[in-house]
Amino acid sequence: MKTRGTARNPANRFQPIATDRAFDDGWYQDPDDELCPDSVATEVVRETVTSIISRNQSPDVPFDQSINPYRGCEHACIYCFARPTHAYWDLSPGLDFETRLIAKPNAAQKLRETFDKPGYTPSPIALGMNTDAYQPIEREHRITRSLLEVMRDYHHPVSIITKGGLILRDLDLLTELASDNLCSVRISLTTLDNDLKRRMEPRTAAPATRLALLRKLSAAGVPVGIILGPVIPFVNDHEIEGILEAAAEAGARQASWIMLRLPYELDELFQDWLHRHFPERASHVMNRIRDLRGGRSYDSTFGRRMTGTGPYADLIRQRFRQRARKLGLNLHQPEPLRTDLFRRPDGEQMALW
C-alpha cells in the first residue's frame, strides 16, 4: 500500500533555477519510481520560534488568530492547500512536505508569554489550520496537547480542525474546555470510500474512524461538526449527501464545505496525481475546475477562492444546503466561544503587577 501522497519533489517557486534533483543526496528524488516514497523516513527538525500566534485578516475564514504546531504534514493529503508554504523554507511542496517536517517545541511557552502580556485581548484561536495538529508526529512531540493545557489554564477559547484519530488522547482537556463553551471541533470528512481515502489521504484516519471521532466527541459534550473539504469534481462530489447523512447520524451539529484549491505548485502535483489514479477522467476534472476559476486552475480572490463561481458551484451549494437543512445541520457558524472567562493563573497574574 502506498503511504505517501506523491512521489514527486518539484523545485519550489523561489528557486531561480529548477535543477535536476534526481541525484542521490540522501533524499528520494525520482518521480517515476512509485515504490520508493514508502521507504522515505520522516525527518523532524525542531524550530525555536519567537512567536506562535498568526493573525489573519481574510474575510473567507471565521477566525483572526491561529496556531500551527508543525510545518509540513505527514498525513500526505495530495490536495492540501498548505503544500506551497513549504517553499518558504526552501523545501519542495511535494514529498518534502510529507517527510521533512518542522516542529515547534517551545510553542506552549510562547503562548503563555503572549497570554501574559497586559495588552493581550482574548479571541478564539484556531488550532492546526494549515497543517493538522494531530498528524502522526504529535504522538511523540505532544505539542498540541501542551497548547491545550495552556488554553485550559488560561480559560482561553480554541477551535480545532483535524482528520487525526489522535485527538481522542486529549479528550480530557477538550471535555473540560467544552464544559465552559471554550472549545469546538470540526472533523475533516472528504469521503466514505476507503480506497479513495487511501489514494487521496494515505496517512489519515479511515472514514469509519472519523465518524467514530464524531460520536465519541459528541457523547463527551464537545461541540462537533464536519468540513467536507475539498469537494473535487468527478472524484468525491457524488458523496455529498451520503457524507452529510453519516455525519449527522454520528452526532455532528454543523457542516460546511470547501471547493478544491490549487495554488502555486499544488496545481502540478494534483494534476500528476490525477493522471496516475484517474487517467480516464483527469481532463474532465480539470476542465470543471477551470470553469469554476474563470478559466484558470486557481483564483485567489477573496469571496471566490473557497467555493468557485458559476453553475457547478451553485449546484454544489444547493445540494449541500438542501441535505444539511433536512438533516438539521447548522450551516452557519456555531455559537461563539466564550472570551469573558479568560484569566491568568493566580501566580502569574500577580507577577504582572
mmCIF file of C-alpha atoms in Angstrom:
data_model
loop_
_atom_site.group_PDB
_atom_site.id
_atom_site.type_symbol
_atom_site.label_atom_id
_atom_site.label_comp_id
_atom_site.label_asym_id
_atom_site.label_seq_id
_atom_site.Cartn_x
_atom_site.Cartn_y
_atom_site.Cartn_z
ATOM 1 C CA MET A 1 0.000 0.000 0.000
ATOM 2 C CA LYS A 2 1.260 3.451 -0.907
ATOM 3 C CA THR A 3 1.664 5.620 2.177
ATOM 4 C CA ARG A 4 2.815 8.866 0.597
ATOM 5 C CA GLY A 5 0.605 11.277 -1.285
ATOM 6 C CA THR A 6 3.068 11.981 -4.090
ATOM 7 C CA ALA A 7 6.289 10.559 -5.478
ATOM 8 C CA ARG A 8 7.255 13.932 -6.908
ATOM 9 C CA ASN A 9 9.528 16.521 -5.354
ATOM 10 C CA PRO A 10 9.426 19.500 -7.738
ATOM 11 C CA ALA A 11 11.562 22.575 -7.201
ATOM 12 C CA ASN A 12 9.759 25.285 -5.296
ATOM 13 C CA ARG A 13 8.770 28.560 -6.915
ATOM 14 C CA PHE A 14 11.518 30.549 -5.140
ATOM 15 C CA GLN A 15 14.361 28.563 -6.641
ATOM 16 C CA PRO A 16 15.755 30.636 -9.533
ATOM 17 C CA ILE A 17 16.838 27.548 -11.455
ATOM 18 C CA ALA A 18 14.917 24.275 -11.492
ATOM 19 C CA THR A 19 17.776 21.782 -11.269
ATOM 20 C CA ASP A 20 17.747 18.064 -11.935
ATOM 21 C CA ARG A 21 17.094 16.692 -8.464
ATOM 22 C CA ALA A 22 17.463 13.035 -9.360
ATOM 23 C CA PHE A 23 20.975 12.647 -7.927
ATOM 24 C CA ASP A 24 21.347 10.801 -4.638
ATOM 25 C CA ASP A 25 21.611 13.430 -1.917
ATOM 26 C CA GLY A 26 20.107 11.229 0.759
ATOM 27 C CA TRP A 27 16.536 12.169 -0.130
ATOM 28 C CA TYR A 28 14.324 10.351 -2.623
ATOM 29 C CA GLN A 29 14.001 12.368 -5.824
ATOM 30 C CA ASP A 30 12.938 10.010 -8.643
ATOM 31 C CA PRO A 31 9.365 10.892 -9.649
ATOM 32 C CA ASP A 32 8.966 7.767 -11.788
ATOM 33 C CA ASP A 33 9.530 5.119 -9.123
ATOM 34 C CA GLU A 34 6.283 4.955 -7.151
ATOM 35 C CA LEU A 35 7.631 2.369 -4.731
ATOM 36 C CA CYS A 36 10.400 4.460 -3.208
ATOM 37 C CA PRO A 37 8.368 7.039 -1.250
ATOM 38 C CA ASP A 38 7.137 4.369 1.167
ATOM 39 C CA SER A 39 10.711 3.822 2.295
ATOM 40 C CA VAL A 40 11.486 7.502 2.880
ATOM 41 C CA ALA A 41 11.670 8.115 6.614
ATOM 42 C CA THR A 42 10.047 11.176 8.137
ATOM 43 C CA GLU A 43 12.575 13.672 9.465
ATOM 44 C CA VAL A 44 11.538 16.224 12.081
ATOM 45 C CA VAL A 45 13.570 19.364 12.694
ATOM 46 C CA ARG A 46 12.911 21.377 15.853
ATOM 47 C CA GLU A 47 12.466 25.121 15.438
ATOM 48 C CA THR A 48 12.654 27.524 18.365
ATOM 49 C CA VAL A 49 10.054 30.126 17.444
ATOM 50 C CA THR A 50 9.976 33.738 18.608
ATOM 51 C CA SER A 51 6.177 33.964 18.362
ATOM 52 C CA ILE A 52 3.415 31.400 17.986
ATOM 53 C CA ILE A 53 0.124 33.092 17.088
ATOM 54 C CA SER A 54 -0.557 34.002 13.462
ATOM 55 C CA ARG A 55 -3.016 36.801 12.770
ATOM 56 C CA ASN A 56 -5.483 36.518 9.924
ATOM 57 C CA GLN A 57 -7.383 39.243 8.095
ATOM 58 C CA SER A 58 -9.019 37.126 5.414
ATOM 59 C CA PRO A 59 -12.802 37.558 5.173
ATOM 60 C CA ASP A 60 -13.078 33.942 3.969
ATOM 61 C CA VAL A 61 -12.301 32.282 7.302
ATOM 62 C CA PRO A 62 -14.121 32.656 10.645
ATOM 63 C CA PHE A 63 -11.105 33.327 12.868
ATOM 64 C CA ASP A 64 -8.466 36.004 13.283
ATOM 65 C CA GLN A 65 -5.915 34.022 15.312
ATOM 66 C CA SER A 66 -4.382 30.629 14.594
ATOM 67 C CA ILE A 67 -1.557 28.366 15.713
ATOM 68 C CA ASN A 68 0.166 25.661 13.697
ATOM 69 C CA PRO A 69 2.322 23.417 15.912
ATOM 70 C CA TYR A 70 4.014 21.897 12.851
ATOM 71 C CA ARG A 71 5.174 22.906 9.386
ATOM 72 C CA GLY A 72 4.527 20.235 6.778
ATOM 73 C CA CYS A 73 2.173 17.332 7.378
ATOM 74 C CA GLU A 74 2.717 13.590 7.451
ATOM 75 C CA HIS A 75 -0.927 12.958 6.597
ATOM 76 C CA ALA A 76 0.194 13.443 2.978
ATOM 77 C CA CYS A 77 -3.141 14.657 1.555
ATOM 78 C CA ILE A 78 -2.467 15.306 -2.117
ATOM 79 C CA TYR A 79 -4.918 18.229 -2.264
ATOM 80 C CA CYS A 80 -3.573 20.125 0.770
ATOM 81 C CA PHE A 81 -3.610 23.871 0.105
ATOM 82 C CA ALA A 82 -0.731 24.296 2.600
ATOM 83 C CA ARG A 83 1.786 22.382 0.465
ATOM 84 C CA PRO A 84 3.118 25.551 -1.230
ATOM 85 C CA THR A 85 4.041 27.046 2.164
ATOM 86 C CA HIS A 86 6.957 24.584 2.360
ATOM 87 C CA ALA A 87 8.640 26.684 -0.328
ATOM 88 C CA TYR A 88 9.256 29.408 2.275
ATOM 89 C CA TRP A 89 11.716 27.015 3.943
ATOM 90 C CA ASP A 90 13.454 26.209 0.632
ATOM 91 C CA LEU A 91 11.771 22.809 0.582
ATOM 92 C CA SER A 92 9.575 21.180 -2.023
ATOM 93 C CA PRO A 93 5.780 21.223 -1.673
ATOM 94 C CA GLY A 94 5.903 17.621 -2.902
ATOM 95 C CA LEU A 95 7.461 14.743 -0.996
ATOM 96 C CA ASP A 96 9.382 17.158 1.264
ATOM 97 C CA PHE A 97 6.079 18.471 2.616
ATOM 98 C CA GLU A 98 5.219 14.963 3.815
ATOM 99 C CA THR A 99 8.641 13.825 5.036
ATOM 100 C CA ARG A 100 10.720 16.855 6.075
ATOM 101 C CA LEU A 101 8.705 18.349 8.901
ATOM 102 C CA ILE A 102 9.329 21.178 11.361
ATOM 103 C CA ALA A 103 8.103 21.060 14.963
ATOM 104 C CA LYS A 104 7.829 23.994 17.360
ATOM 105 C CA PRO A 105 8.729 22.560 20.781
ATOM 106 C CA ASN A 106 8.568 25.911 22.614
ATOM 107 C CA ALA A 107 5.065 26.681 21.309
ATOM 108 C CA ALA A 108 3.368 26.368 24.707
ATOM 109 C CA GLN A 109 5.963 28.599 26.371
ATOM 110 C CA LYS A 110 5.438 31.293 23.733
ATOM 111 C CA LEU A 111 1.681 31.013 24.087
ATOM 112 C CA ARG A 112 1.916 31.597 27.844
ATOM 113 C CA GLU A 113 4.138 34.612 27.227
ATOM 114 C CA THR A 114 1.596 36.010 24.783
ATOM 115 C CA PHE A 115 -1.318 35.495 27.162
ATOM 116 C CA ASP A 116 0.662 37.147 29.976
ATOM 117 C CA LYS A 117 1.146 40.402 28.069
ATOM 118 C CA PRO A 118 -1.016 43.108 29.669
ATOM 119 C CA GLY A 119 -2.377 44.225 26.302
ATOM 120 C CA TYR A 120 -3.478 40.808 25.095
ATOM 121 C CA THR A 121 -7.175 40.640 24.176
ATOM 122 C CA PRO A 122 -8.590 37.096 24.001
ATOM 123 C CA SER A 123 -10.313 35.844 20.881
ATOM 124 C CA PRO A 124 -10.747 32.223 19.737
ATOM 125 C CA ILE A 125 -7.583 30.563 18.440
ATOM 126 C CA ALA A 126 -7.900 28.128 15.546
ATOM 127 C CA LEU A 127 -5.501 25.243 16.125
ATOM 128 C CA GLY A 128 -3.915 23.450 13.180
ATOM 129 C CA MET A 129 -5.493 25.353 10.303
ATOM 130 C CA ASN A 130 -2.641 24.966 7.797
ATOM 131 C CA THR A 131 -1.278 21.590 8.842
ATOM 132 C CA ASP A 132 -3.029 19.076 11.063
ATOM 133 C CA ALA A 133 -2.276 19.476 14.764
ATOM 134 C CA TYR A 134 -2.968 15.750 15.231
ATOM 135 C CA GLN A 135 -0.757 14.383 12.475
ATOM 136 C CA PRO A 136 1.233 11.259 13.434
ATOM 137 C CA ILE A 137 4.310 13.044 14.836
ATOM 138 C CA GLU A 138 2.139 14.641 17.534
ATOM 139 C CA ARG A 139 2.090 11.268 19.277
ATOM 140 C CA GLU A 140 5.769 11.741 20.136
ATOM 141 C CA HIS A 141 6.113 15.529 20.311
ATOM 142 C CA ARG A 142 2.868 16.316 22.191
ATOM 143 C CA ILE A 143 2.982 19.991 21.222
ATOM 144 C CA THR A 144 -0.741 20.166 20.545
ATOM 145 C CA ARG A 145 -1.524 18.749 23.967
ATOM 146 C CA SER A 146 0.802 21.241 25.645
ATOM 147 C CA LEU A 147 -1.005 24.076 23.858
ATOM 148 C CA LEU A 148 -4.388 22.780 25.001
ATOM 149 C CA GLU A 149 -3.082 22.677 28.562
ATOM 150 C CA VAL A 150 -2.248 26.366 28.297
ATOM 151 C CA MET A 151 -5.721 27.086 26.878
ATOM 152 C CA ARG A 152 -7.237 25.278 29.854
ATOM 153 C CA ASP A 153 -5.057 27.077 32.398
ATOM 154 C CA TYR A 154 -5.999 30.490 30.991
ATOM 155 C CA HIS A 155 -9.624 29.634 30.149
ATOM 156 C CA HIS A 156 -8.979 30.620 26.545
ATOM 157 C CA PRO A 157 -11.277 29.584 23.656
ATOM 158 C CA VAL A 158 -9.924 27.264 20.964
ATOM 159 C CA SER A 159 -11.278 25.576 17.836
ATOM 160 C CA ILE A 160 -9.742 22.589 16.084
ATOM 161 C CA ILE A 161 -9.989 21.072 12.608
ATOM 162 C CA THR A 162 -8.492 17.611 12.194
ATOM 163 C CA LYS A 163 -8.687 14.293 10.430
ATOM 164 C CA GLY A 164 -6.448 12.594 13.012
ATOM 165 C CA GLY A 165 -7.688 9.936 15.410
ATOM 166 C CA LEU A 166 -5.104 11.033 17.979
ATOM 167 C CA ILE A 167 -7.460 13.804 19.089
ATOM 168 C CA LEU A 168 -9.166 11.332 21.439
ATOM 169 C CA ARG A 169 -5.988 11.199 23.517
ATOM 170 C CA ASP A 170 -6.830 14.746 24.609
ATOM 171 C CA LEU A 171 -10.490 14.120 25.337
ATOM 172 C CA ASP A 172 -9.944 15.047 28.990
ATOM 173 C CA LEU A 173 -8.782 18.550 28.063
ATOM 174 C CA LEU A 174 -11.367 19.027 25.322
ATOM 175 C CA THR A 175 -14.193 17.988 27.635
ATOM 176 C CA GLU A 176 -13.015 20.373 30.345
ATOM 177 C CA LEU A 177 -12.788 23.270 27.892
ATOM 178 C CA ALA A 178 -16.123 22.434 26.276
ATOM 179 C CA SER A 179 -17.889 22.443 29.646
ATOM 180 C CA ASP A 180 -17.309 26.213 29.714
ATOM 181 C CA ASN A 181 -18.033 26.703 26.000
ATOM 182 C CA LEU A 182 -14.336 27.212 25.287
ATOM 183 C CA CYS A 183 -13.839 24.557 22.619
ATOM 184 C CA SER A 184 -15.276 23.236 19.364
ATOM 185 C CA VAL A 185 -14.016 20.613 16.910
ATOM 186 C CA ARG A 186 -14.527 20.088 13.195
ATOM 187 C CA ILE A 187 -13.640 16.748 11.642
ATOM 188 C CA SER A 188 -12.480 16.917 8.027
ATOM 189 C CA LEU A 189 -14.536 14.292 6.197
ATOM 190 C CA THR A 190 -13.888 14.077 2.472
ATOM 191 C CA THR A 191 -15.045 10.578 1.544
ATOM 192 C CA LEU A 192 -16.628 7.413 2.920
ATOM 193 C CA ASP A 193 -14.706 5.298 0.407
ATOM 194 C CA ASN A 194 -11.671 3.591 1.962
ATOM 195 C CA ASP A 195 -9.937 3.121 -1.390
ATOM 196 C CA LEU A 196 -10.299 6.796 -2.316
ATOM 197 C CA LYS A 197 -9.110 7.786 1.160
ATOM 198 C CA ARG A 198 -6.028 5.594 0.721
ATOM 199 C CA ARG A 199 -5.189 7.249 -2.602
ATOM 200 C CA MET A 200 -6.032 10.811 -1.618
ATOM 201 C CA GLU A 201 -5.121 10.990 2.105
ATOM 202 C CA PRO A 202 -2.845 7.988 2.695
ATOM 203 C CA ARG A 203 -1.807 8.579 6.308
ATOM 204 C CA THR A 204 -5.063 9.868 7.734
ATOM 205 C CA ALA A 205 -7.685 8.099 9.833
ATOM 206 C CA ALA A 206 -10.143 5.899 7.951
ATOM 207 C CA PRO A 207 -13.638 7.295 7.238
ATOM 208 C CA ALA A 208 -15.176 4.959 9.830
ATOM 209 C CA THR A 209 -12.672 6.185 12.403
ATOM 210 C CA ARG A 210 -13.578 9.805 11.722
ATOM 211 C CA LEU A 211 -17.254 9.021 12.205
ATOM 212 C CA ALA A 212 -16.311 7.325 15.478
ATOM 213 C CA LEU A 213 -14.484 10.522 16.486
ATOM 214 C CA LEU A 214 -17.705 12.455 15.952
ATOM 215 C CA ARG A 215 -19.637 10.013 18.101
ATOM 216 C CA LYS A 216 -17.137 9.997 20.956
ATOM 217 C CA LEU A 217 -16.579 13.752 20.993
ATOM 218 C CA SER A 218 -20.305 14.423 20.847
ATOM 219 C CA ALA A 219 -21.002 11.935 23.634
ATOM 220 C CA ALA A 220 -18.391 13.708 25.767
ATOM 221 C CA GLY A 221 -20.131 17.062 25.310
ATOM 222 C CA VAL A 222 -17.684 18.564 22.830
ATOM 223 C CA PRO A 223 -19.479 20.519 20.047
ATOM 224 C CA VAL A 224 -18.563 18.824 16.775
ATOM 225 C CA GLY A 225 -19.156 19.367 13.096
ATOM 226 C CA ILE A 226 -17.618 18.457 9.769
ATOM 227 C CA ILE A 227 -15.890 20.184 6.927
ATOM 228 C CA LEU A 228 -16.370 18.477 3.598
ATOM 229 C CA GLY A 229 -13.253 19.794 2.010
ATOM 230 C CA PRO A 230 -12.252 19.763 -0.584
ATOM 231 C CA VAL A 231 -15.070 18.940 -2.929
ATOM 232 C CA ILE A 232 -13.355 17.600 -6.061
ATOM 233 C CA PRO A 233 -15.412 17.434 -9.270
ATOM 234 C CA PHE A 234 -15.949 13.866 -10.553
ATOM 235 C CA VAL A 235 -13.912 12.453 -7.646
ATOM 236 C CA ASN A 236 -15.906 12.869 -4.438
ATOM 237 C CA ASP A 237 -18.737 15.254 -5.325
ATOM 238 C CA HIS A 238 -21.180 12.356 -5.678
ATOM 239 C CA GLU A 239 -20.728 11.605 -1.958
ATOM 240 C CA ILE A 240 -22.043 14.910 -0.575
ATOM 241 C CA GLU A 241 -25.419 13.618 0.583
ATOM 242 C CA GLY A 242 -24.007 10.373 1.969
ATOM 243 C CA ILE A 243 -21.294 12.160 3.928
ATOM 244 C CA LEU A 244 -23.791 14.581 5.449
ATOM 245 C CA GLU A 245 -26.138 11.766 6.443
ATOM 246 C CA ALA A 246 -23.338 9.752 8.057
ATOM 247 C CA ALA A 247 -22.031 12.815 9.910
ATOM 248 C CA ALA A 248 -25.451 13.772 11.248
ATOM 249 C CA GLU A 249 -26.066 10.227 12.445
ATOM 250 C CA ALA A 250 -22.700 10.308 14.233
ATOM 251 C CA GLY A 251 -23.536 13.476 16.166
ATOM 252 C CA ALA A 252 -22.292 16.374 14.035
ATOM 253 C CA ARG A 253 -24.042 19.685 14.684
ATOM 254 C CA GLN A 254 -22.517 21.853 11.953
ATOM 255 C CA ALA A 255 -21.405 21.283 8.383
ATOM 256 C CA SER A 256 -19.552 23.323 5.783
ATOM 257 C CA TRP A 257 -17.755 22.682 2.521
ATOM 258 C CA ILE A 258 -14.788 23.989 0.539
ATOM 259 C CA MET A 259 -14.037 23.577 -3.148
ATOM 260 C CA LEU A 260 -10.653 22.240 -4.266
ATOM 261 C CA ARG A 261 -7.973 24.931 -4.334
ATOM 262 C CA LEU A 262 -4.796 24.578 -6.413
ATOM 263 C CA PRO A 263 -2.396 27.440 -5.592
ATOM 264 C CA TYR A 264 1.146 27.561 -6.933
ATOM 265 C CA GLU A 265 2.968 24.186 -7.059
ATOM 266 C CA LEU A 266 -0.121 22.304 -5.905
ATOM 267 C CA ASP A 267 -1.566 22.575 -9.413
ATOM 268 C CA GLU A 268 1.255 20.468 -10.887
ATOM 269 C CA LEU A 269 1.246 17.981 -8.011
ATOM 270 C CA PHE A 270 -2.505 17.428 -8.090
ATOM 271 C CA GLN A 271 -2.629 17.005 -11.858
ATOM 272 C CA ASP A 272 0.162 14.438 -11.687
ATOM 273 C CA TRP A 273 -1.772 12.531 -9.004
ATOM 274 C CA LEU A 274 -4.960 12.794 -11.035
ATOM 275 C CA HIS A 275 -3.359 11.297 -14.149
ATOM 276 C CA ARG A 276 -1.861 8.467 -12.102
ATOM 277 C CA HIS A 277 -5.032 7.481 -10.265
ATOM 278 C CA PHE A 278 -7.889 8.624 -12.518
ATOM 279 C CA PRO A 279 -6.460 8.969 -16.047
ATOM 280 C CA GLU A 280 -9.809 8.393 -17.723
ATOM 281 C CA ARG A 281 -11.409 11.392 -16.034
ATOM 282 C CA ALA A 282 -8.434 13.711 -15.466
ATOM 283 C CA SER A 283 -9.291 16.102 -18.292
ATOM 284 C CA HIS A 284 -12.926 16.308 -17.166
ATOM 285 C CA VAL A 285 -11.869 17.149 -13.620
ATOM 286 C CA MET A 286 -9.501 19.904 -14.697
ATOM 287 C CA ASN A 287 -11.953 21.366 -17.203
ATOM 288 C CA ARG A 288 -14.567 21.637 -14.478
ATOM 289 C CA ILE A 289 -12.056 23.212 -12.089
ATOM 290 C CA ARG A 290 -11.141 25.796 -14.714
ATOM 291 C CA ASP A 291 -14.844 26.514 -15.232
ATOM 292 C CA LEU A 292 -15.023 27.271 -11.505
ATOM 293 C CA ARG A 293 -11.944 29.502 -11.589
ATOM 294 C CA GLY A 294 -12.541 31.728 -14.594
ATOM 295 C CA GLY A 295 -10.532 29.565 -16.992
ATOM 296 C CA ARG A 296 -7.577 29.032 -14.636
ATOM 297 C CA SER A 297 -6.655 26.319 -12.187
ATOM 298 C CA TYR A 298 -6.934 28.716 -9.265
ATOM 299 C CA ASP A 299 -8.400 32.092 -8.379
ATOM 300 C CA SER A 300 -7.224 33.554 -5.069
ATOM 301 C CA THR A 301 -9.814 36.336 -4.963
ATOM 302 C CA PHE A 302 -11.463 36.703 -1.556
ATOM 303 C CA GLY A 303 -15.084 35.618 -1.681
ATOM 304 C CA ARG A 304 -14.448 33.203 -4.543
ATOM 305 C CA ARG A 305 -11.415 31.108 -3.637
ATOM 306 C CA MET A 306 -13.253 28.806 -1.207
ATOM 307 C CA THR A 307 -16.204 27.945 -3.452
ATOM 308 C CA GLY A 308 -15.521 28.959 -7.023
ATOM 309 C CA THR A 309 -18.192 30.546 -9.223
ATOM 310 C CA GLY A 310 -20.625 29.506 -11.909
ATOM 311 C CA PRO A 311 -23.346 26.865 -12.376
ATOM 312 C CA TYR A 312 -21.379 23.985 -10.863
ATOM 313 C CA ALA A 313 -20.519 25.939 -7.717
ATOM 314 C CA ASP A 314 -24.176 26.917 -7.402
ATOM 315 C CA LEU A 315 -25.239 23.286 -7.791
ATOM 316 C CA ILE A 316 -22.868 22.093 -5.060
ATOM 317 C CA ARG A 317 -24.059 24.868 -2.764
ATOM 318 C CA GLN A 318 -27.717 23.969 -3.362
ATOM 319 C CA ARG A 319 -27.178 20.235 -2.873
ATOM 320 C CA PHE A 320 -25.203 20.772 0.309
ATOM 321 C CA ARG A 321 -27.661 23.277 1.783
ATOM 322 C CA GLN A 322 -30.733 21.222 0.950
ATOM 323 C CA ARG A 323 -29.480 17.994 2.527
ATOM 324 C CA ALA A 324 -27.868 19.676 5.524
ATOM 325 C CA ARG A 325 -31.075 21.531 6.375
ATOM 326 C CA LYS A 326 -33.110 18.352 6.020
ATOM 327 C CA LEU A 327 -30.769 16.673 8.500
ATOM 328 C CA GLY A 328 -30.868 19.577 10.936
ATOM 329 C CA LEU A 329 -27.212 20.508 10.477
ATOM 330 C CA ASN A 330 -26.260 24.099 11.148
ATOM 331 C CA LEU A 331 -24.859 25.724 8.014
ATOM 332 C CA HIS A 332 -23.866 28.903 9.784
ATOM 333 C CA GLN A 333 -21.047 29.471 12.211
ATOM 334 C CA PRO A 334 -21.654 27.829 15.587
ATOM 335 C CA GLU A 335 -22.406 29.839 18.688
ATOM 336 C CA PRO A 336 -19.326 31.912 19.508
ATOM 337 C CA LEU A 337 -16.952 30.536 22.087
ATOM 338 C CA ARG A 338 -16.676 32.480 25.318
ATOM 339 C CA THR A 339 -13.905 35.007 25.816
ATOM 340 C CA ASP A 340 -15.161 36.525 29.056
ATOM 341 C CA LEU A 341 -13.733 33.670 31.156
ATOM 342 C CA PHE A 342 -10.135 34.440 30.225
ATOM 343 C CA ARG A 343 -7.875 34.797 33.241
ATOM 344 C CA ARG A 344 -4.219 34.374 34.008
ATOM 345 C CA PRO A 345 -3.264 31.734 36.575
ATOM 346 C CA ASP A 346 -3.071 33.390 40.002
ATOM 347 C CA GLY A 347 0.686 33.162 40.466
ATOM 348 C CA GLU A 348 1.475 34.573 37.040
ATOM 349 C CA GLN A 349 -1.244 37.223 37.328
ATOM 350 C CA MET A 350 0.398 38.587 40.469
ATOM 351 C CA ALA A 351 3.705 38.832 38.653
ATOM 352 C CA LEU A 352 2.159 41.366 36.271
ATOM 353 C CA TRP A 353 1.669 43.961 38.981
#
